[in-house]
Each structure stands twice: as C-alpha cells, then as structure tokens.
Short mmCIF file of C-alpha atoms in Angstrom, two decimals:
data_model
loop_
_atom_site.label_atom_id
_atom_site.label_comp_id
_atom_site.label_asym_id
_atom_site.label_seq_id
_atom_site.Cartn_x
_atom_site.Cartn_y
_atom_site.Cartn_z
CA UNK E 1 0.00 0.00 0.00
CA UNK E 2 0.95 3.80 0.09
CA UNK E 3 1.35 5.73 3.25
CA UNK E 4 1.59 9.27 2.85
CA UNK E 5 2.47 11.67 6.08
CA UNK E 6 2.29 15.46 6.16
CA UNK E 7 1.80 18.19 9.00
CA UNK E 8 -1.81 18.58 10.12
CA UNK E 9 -1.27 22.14 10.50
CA UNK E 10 1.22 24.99 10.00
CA UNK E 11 1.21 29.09 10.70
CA UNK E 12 3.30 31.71 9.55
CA UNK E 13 3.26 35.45 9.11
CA UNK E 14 2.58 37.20 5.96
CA UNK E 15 5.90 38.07 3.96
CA UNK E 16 7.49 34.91 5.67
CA UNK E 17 8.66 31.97 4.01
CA UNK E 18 7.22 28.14 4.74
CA UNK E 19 8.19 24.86 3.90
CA UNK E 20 5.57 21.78 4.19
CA UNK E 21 6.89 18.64 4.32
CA UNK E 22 5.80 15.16 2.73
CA UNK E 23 6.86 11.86 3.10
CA UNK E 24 5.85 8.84 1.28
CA UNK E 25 5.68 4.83 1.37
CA UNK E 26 5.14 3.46 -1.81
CA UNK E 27 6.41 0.86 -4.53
CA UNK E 28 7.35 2.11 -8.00
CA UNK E 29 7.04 5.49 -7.52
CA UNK E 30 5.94 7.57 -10.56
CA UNK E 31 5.61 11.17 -9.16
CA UNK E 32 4.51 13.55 -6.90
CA UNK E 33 2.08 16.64 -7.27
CA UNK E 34 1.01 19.30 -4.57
CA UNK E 35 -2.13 21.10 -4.93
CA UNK E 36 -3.89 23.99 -2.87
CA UNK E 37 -7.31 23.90 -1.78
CA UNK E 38 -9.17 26.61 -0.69
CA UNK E 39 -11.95 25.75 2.45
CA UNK E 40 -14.91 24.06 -0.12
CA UNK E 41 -13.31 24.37 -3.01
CA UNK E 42 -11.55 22.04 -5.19
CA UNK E 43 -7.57 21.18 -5.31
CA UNK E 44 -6.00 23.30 -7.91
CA UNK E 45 -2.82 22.18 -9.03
CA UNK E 46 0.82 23.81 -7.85
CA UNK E 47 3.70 21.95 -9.36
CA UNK E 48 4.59 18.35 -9.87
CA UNK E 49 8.20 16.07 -9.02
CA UNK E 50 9.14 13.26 -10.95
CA UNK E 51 12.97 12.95 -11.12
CA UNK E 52 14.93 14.40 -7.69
CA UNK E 53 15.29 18.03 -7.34
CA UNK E 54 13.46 21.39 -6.79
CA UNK E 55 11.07 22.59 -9.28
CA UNK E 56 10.73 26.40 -9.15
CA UNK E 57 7.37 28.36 -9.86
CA UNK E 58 7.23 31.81 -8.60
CA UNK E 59 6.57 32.22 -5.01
CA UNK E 60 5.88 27.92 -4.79
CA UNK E 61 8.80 25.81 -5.01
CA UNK E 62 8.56 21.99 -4.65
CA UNK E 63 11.61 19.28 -4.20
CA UNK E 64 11.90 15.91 -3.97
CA UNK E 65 14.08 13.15 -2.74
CA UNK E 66 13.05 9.62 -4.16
CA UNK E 67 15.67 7.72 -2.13
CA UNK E 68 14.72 9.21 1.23
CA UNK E 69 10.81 9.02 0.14
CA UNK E 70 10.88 12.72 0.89
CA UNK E 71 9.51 16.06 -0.68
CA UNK E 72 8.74 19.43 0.47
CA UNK E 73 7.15 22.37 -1.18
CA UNK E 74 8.63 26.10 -0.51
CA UNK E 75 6.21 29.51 -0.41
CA UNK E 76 8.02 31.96 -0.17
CA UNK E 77 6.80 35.86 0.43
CA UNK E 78 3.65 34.87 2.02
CA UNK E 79 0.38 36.48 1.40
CA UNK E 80 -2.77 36.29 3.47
CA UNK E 81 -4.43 34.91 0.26
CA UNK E 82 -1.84 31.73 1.01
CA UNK E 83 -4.15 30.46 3.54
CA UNK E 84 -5.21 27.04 2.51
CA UNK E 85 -4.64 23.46 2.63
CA UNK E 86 -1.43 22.04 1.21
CA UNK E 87 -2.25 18.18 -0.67
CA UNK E 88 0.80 16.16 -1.18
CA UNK E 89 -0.40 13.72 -4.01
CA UNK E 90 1.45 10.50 -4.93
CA UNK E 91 1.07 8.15 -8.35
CA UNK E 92 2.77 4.57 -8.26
CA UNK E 93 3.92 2.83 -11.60
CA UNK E 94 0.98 1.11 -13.23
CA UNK E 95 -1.78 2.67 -11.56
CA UNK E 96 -3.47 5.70 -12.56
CA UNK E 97 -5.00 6.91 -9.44
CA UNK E 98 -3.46 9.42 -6.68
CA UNK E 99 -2.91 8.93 -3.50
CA UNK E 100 -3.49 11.53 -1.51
CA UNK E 101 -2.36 12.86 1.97
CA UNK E 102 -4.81 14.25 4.48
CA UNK E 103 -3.03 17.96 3.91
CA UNK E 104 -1.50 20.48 5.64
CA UNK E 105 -3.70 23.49 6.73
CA UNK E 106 -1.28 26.28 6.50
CA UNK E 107 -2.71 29.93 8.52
CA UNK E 108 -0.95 32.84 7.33
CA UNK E 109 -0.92 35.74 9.51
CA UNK E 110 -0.42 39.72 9.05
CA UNK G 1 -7.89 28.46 -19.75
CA UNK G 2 -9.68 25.55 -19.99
CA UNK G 3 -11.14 23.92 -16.81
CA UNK G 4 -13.12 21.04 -15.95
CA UNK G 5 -16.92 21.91 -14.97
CA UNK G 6 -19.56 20.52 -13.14
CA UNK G 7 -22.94 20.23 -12.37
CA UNK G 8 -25.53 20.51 -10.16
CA UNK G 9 -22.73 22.26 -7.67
CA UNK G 10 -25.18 21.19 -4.37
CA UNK G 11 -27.14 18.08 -4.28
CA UNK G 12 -29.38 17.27 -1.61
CA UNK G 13 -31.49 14.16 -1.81
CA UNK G 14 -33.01 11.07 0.20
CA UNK G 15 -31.42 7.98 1.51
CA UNK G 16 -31.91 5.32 -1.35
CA UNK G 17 -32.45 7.64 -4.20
CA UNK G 18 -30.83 7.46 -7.12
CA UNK G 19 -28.10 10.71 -8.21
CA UNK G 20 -26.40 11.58 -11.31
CA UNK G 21 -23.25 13.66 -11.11
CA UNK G 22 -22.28 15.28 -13.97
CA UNK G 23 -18.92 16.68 -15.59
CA UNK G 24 -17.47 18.36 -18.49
CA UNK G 25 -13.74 17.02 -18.63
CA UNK G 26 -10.94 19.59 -20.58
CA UNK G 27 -12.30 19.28 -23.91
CA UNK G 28 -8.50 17.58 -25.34
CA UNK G 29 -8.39 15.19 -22.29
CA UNK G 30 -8.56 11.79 -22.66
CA UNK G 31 -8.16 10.24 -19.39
CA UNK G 32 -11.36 11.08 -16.42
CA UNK G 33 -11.26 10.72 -12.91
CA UNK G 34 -14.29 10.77 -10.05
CA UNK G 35 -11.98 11.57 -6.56
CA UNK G 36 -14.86 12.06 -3.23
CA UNK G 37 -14.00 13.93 0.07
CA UNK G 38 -15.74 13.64 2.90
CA UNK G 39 -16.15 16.64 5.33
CA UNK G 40 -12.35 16.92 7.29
CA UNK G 41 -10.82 13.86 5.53
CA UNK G 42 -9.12 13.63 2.43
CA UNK G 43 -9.50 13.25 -1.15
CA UNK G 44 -10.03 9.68 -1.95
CA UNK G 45 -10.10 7.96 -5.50
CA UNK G 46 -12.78 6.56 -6.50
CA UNK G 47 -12.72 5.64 -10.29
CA UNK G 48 -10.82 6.33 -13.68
CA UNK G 49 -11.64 5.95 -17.01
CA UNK G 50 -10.35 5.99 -19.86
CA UNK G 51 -11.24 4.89 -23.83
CA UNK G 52 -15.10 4.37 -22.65
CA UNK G 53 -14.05 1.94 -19.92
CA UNK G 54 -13.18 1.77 -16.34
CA UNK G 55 -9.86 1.78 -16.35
CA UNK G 56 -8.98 1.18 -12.30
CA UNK G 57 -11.46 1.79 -9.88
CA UNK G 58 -11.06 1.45 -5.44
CA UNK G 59 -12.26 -0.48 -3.03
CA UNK G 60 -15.07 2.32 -2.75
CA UNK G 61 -16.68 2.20 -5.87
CA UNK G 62 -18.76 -0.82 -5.51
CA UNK G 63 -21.71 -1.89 -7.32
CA UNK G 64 -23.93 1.27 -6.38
CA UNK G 65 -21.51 3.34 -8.53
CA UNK G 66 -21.40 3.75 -12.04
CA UNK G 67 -19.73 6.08 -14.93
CA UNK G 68 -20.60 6.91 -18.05
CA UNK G 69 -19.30 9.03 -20.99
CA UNK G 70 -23.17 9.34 -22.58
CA UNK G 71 -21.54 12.03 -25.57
CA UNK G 72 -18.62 13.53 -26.59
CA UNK G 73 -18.26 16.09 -24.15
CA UNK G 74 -20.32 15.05 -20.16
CA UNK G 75 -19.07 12.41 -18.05
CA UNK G 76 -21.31 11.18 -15.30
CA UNK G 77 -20.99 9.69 -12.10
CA UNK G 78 -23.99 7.45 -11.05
CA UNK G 79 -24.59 6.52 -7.58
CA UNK G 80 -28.21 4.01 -7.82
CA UNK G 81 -29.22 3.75 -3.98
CA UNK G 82 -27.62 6.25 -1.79
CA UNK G 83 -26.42 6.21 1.05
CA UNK G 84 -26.15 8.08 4.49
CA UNK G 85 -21.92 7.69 4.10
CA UNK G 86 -22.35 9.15 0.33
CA UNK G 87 -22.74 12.58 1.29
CA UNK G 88 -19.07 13.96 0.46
CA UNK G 89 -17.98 16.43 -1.79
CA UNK G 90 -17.44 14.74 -5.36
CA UNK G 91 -14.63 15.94 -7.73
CA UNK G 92 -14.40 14.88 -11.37
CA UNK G 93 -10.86 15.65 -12.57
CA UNK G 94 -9.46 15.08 -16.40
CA UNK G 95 -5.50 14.87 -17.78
CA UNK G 96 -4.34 15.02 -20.94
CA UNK G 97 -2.46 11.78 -21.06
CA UNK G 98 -1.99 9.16 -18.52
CA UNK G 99 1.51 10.38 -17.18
CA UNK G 100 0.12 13.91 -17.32
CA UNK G 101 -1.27 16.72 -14.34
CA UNK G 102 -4.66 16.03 -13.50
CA UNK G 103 -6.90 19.23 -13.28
CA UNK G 104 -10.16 19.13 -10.72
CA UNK G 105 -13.45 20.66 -10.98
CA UNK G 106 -14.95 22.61 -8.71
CA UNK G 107 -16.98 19.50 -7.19
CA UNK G 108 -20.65 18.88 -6.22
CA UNK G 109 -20.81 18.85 -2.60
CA UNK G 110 -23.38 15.57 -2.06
CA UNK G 111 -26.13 15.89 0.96
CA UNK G 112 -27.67 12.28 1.71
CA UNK G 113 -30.61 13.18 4.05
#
C-alpha cells in the first residue's frame, strides 16, 4: 500500500517563508504533485516532481528526494491569500490513481 | 484556460435515491477521474476511465456506482441507492495523457438526508 504523512497544521506570518513537508511509502514510484485547496473548493494544481530536485514556480517551489521518500514544497513571500490546505499527491507505476495525503492546513498571519 | 466543470454544484437528496453527477472534462483530455471527500478527511479515488471503460477503480466504488461518458463532451458519475456515508464532496478531474497533471473541478458537494 501507500502511506503518505504530512503536517496537520502549519502558521506563519505574511511576507514569511514556509516549507511543508511530505513523506511517502510506496512501490514504483511515478511522481509527486502538490495542490492547494481553498476551504470548499476544489484542489488546484501547484507543481509536480518526478525525477529528484526542486522545481521552481514563482513564489511555490517543490523538491523531492526519491531515495529518502521525501519532498517538500517552498512559499516563499507569504500572502494572506496563502491560507489554505497544502495536498501532497502521490502516483505509483501502473496505476493511474493518486494517493493523496490528508493535507497540511497552512494559517498565514499579518 | 480551460477547466473542468460541473454540475448541479449542491445536491441534496433522500437515503436510497438514485443521483447523477455530472462533468465536463478539458475538452482535449482523454483520461477522467471521479476523486470524493468527505467533510475533514481527504481526497479519496474513487474511479478512472479511460477509452469508454473503467480503467482502475477502489475499493469504494462498488456496485452502487457507475460512470458513463453518454456524448462527446459530459461524463457522469452514477450513484443508484444512496447512502447516508455518500454525502461527500465529489470531484471529477481530467488529464491530458496518462503520465500527465490532472486538473479538478470545482466539485458537487453531495447531501444524503
């Protein structure tokens, strides 16, 4: 099976930089996406990991270590708007579903 | 930009009833996905499909669920005898290719009464 573990919950002040963390269990690993989701609204996609390294989008960054089952996504210059849940999504080899963990609800303060 | 829609965006309805969920994937998308969350948990697959089949489906999406792809354009998600433990928010989701992002629509938050 796939276990998936993030932070429950995270705060930081506005113009501050955060880093979620998300580690994984799985067998054939075949990437890993982080989306934001808004309180009722649906995930909307950030970035996306597939080989080891950080992937750099604006304010979002996202890395990833496959050996150490290991990624973490970077936002940096925080804005109030920021305030969301984090989803740390996982796809194994062969299977076309994602695995999803139960987020990170990150508060950002002024 | 292109997103994926759906419809109605609240549905409300009796224990044992039948509901129809209904999405418009990304009109160049080939692959569909039905993902449910229920209120504090997370996102949990529940079917993909791809080529007017069920490609993989969870442990979830037992006989009372069923998807269709009815024209070129809606996909639906059919649950035929609902239950209290149904009521969850309901995304549809589409990608481009199998190996490719998949984008989510705004969901249809389910009520089971």
């Amino acid at each position: 099976g796939q276990n998936i573990d993030q932070p429950t919950e995270m705060t930081a002040t506005e113009g501050a930089i955060v880093q979620i963390n998300c580690t994984y269990q799985t067998s054939g690993f075949n990437g890993l996406f982080w989306y934001q989701q808004h309180a009722g609204e649906a995930p909307t996609f950030l970035s996306y990991n597939v080989l080891d390294g950080l992937e750099e989008k604006g304010r979002f960054s996202s890395f990833l270590s496959r050996s150490k089952g290991y990624s973490y996504l970077l936002l940096k210059e925080l804005q109030m708007k920021d305030s969301a849940s984090y989803l740390c999504a996982v796809r194994s080899t062969g299977f076309q579903k994602l695995v999803f963990g139960t987020g990170t609800r990150l508060l950002v303060s002024p | 930009e292109p997103e994926v829609t759906q419809t109605p965006s609240h549905q409300v309805t009796q224990m044992g009833q039948e509901v129809i969920l209904r999405c418009v994937p990304i009109s160049n998308h080939l692959y569909f996905y039905w993902y449910r969350q229920i209120l504090g948990q997370k996102v949990e697959f529940l079917v993909s499909f791809y080529n007017n089949e069920i490609s993989e489906k969870s442990e979830i999406f037992d006989d009372q669920f069923s998807v269709e792809r009815p024209d070129g354009s809606n996909f639906t998600l059919k649950i035929r005898s609902t239950k209290l433990e149904d009521s969850a928010m309901y995304f549809c989701a589409s990608s481009e290719t199998l190996a490719d992002t998949q984008y989510f629509g705004p969901g249809t938050r389910l009520t089971v009464l």
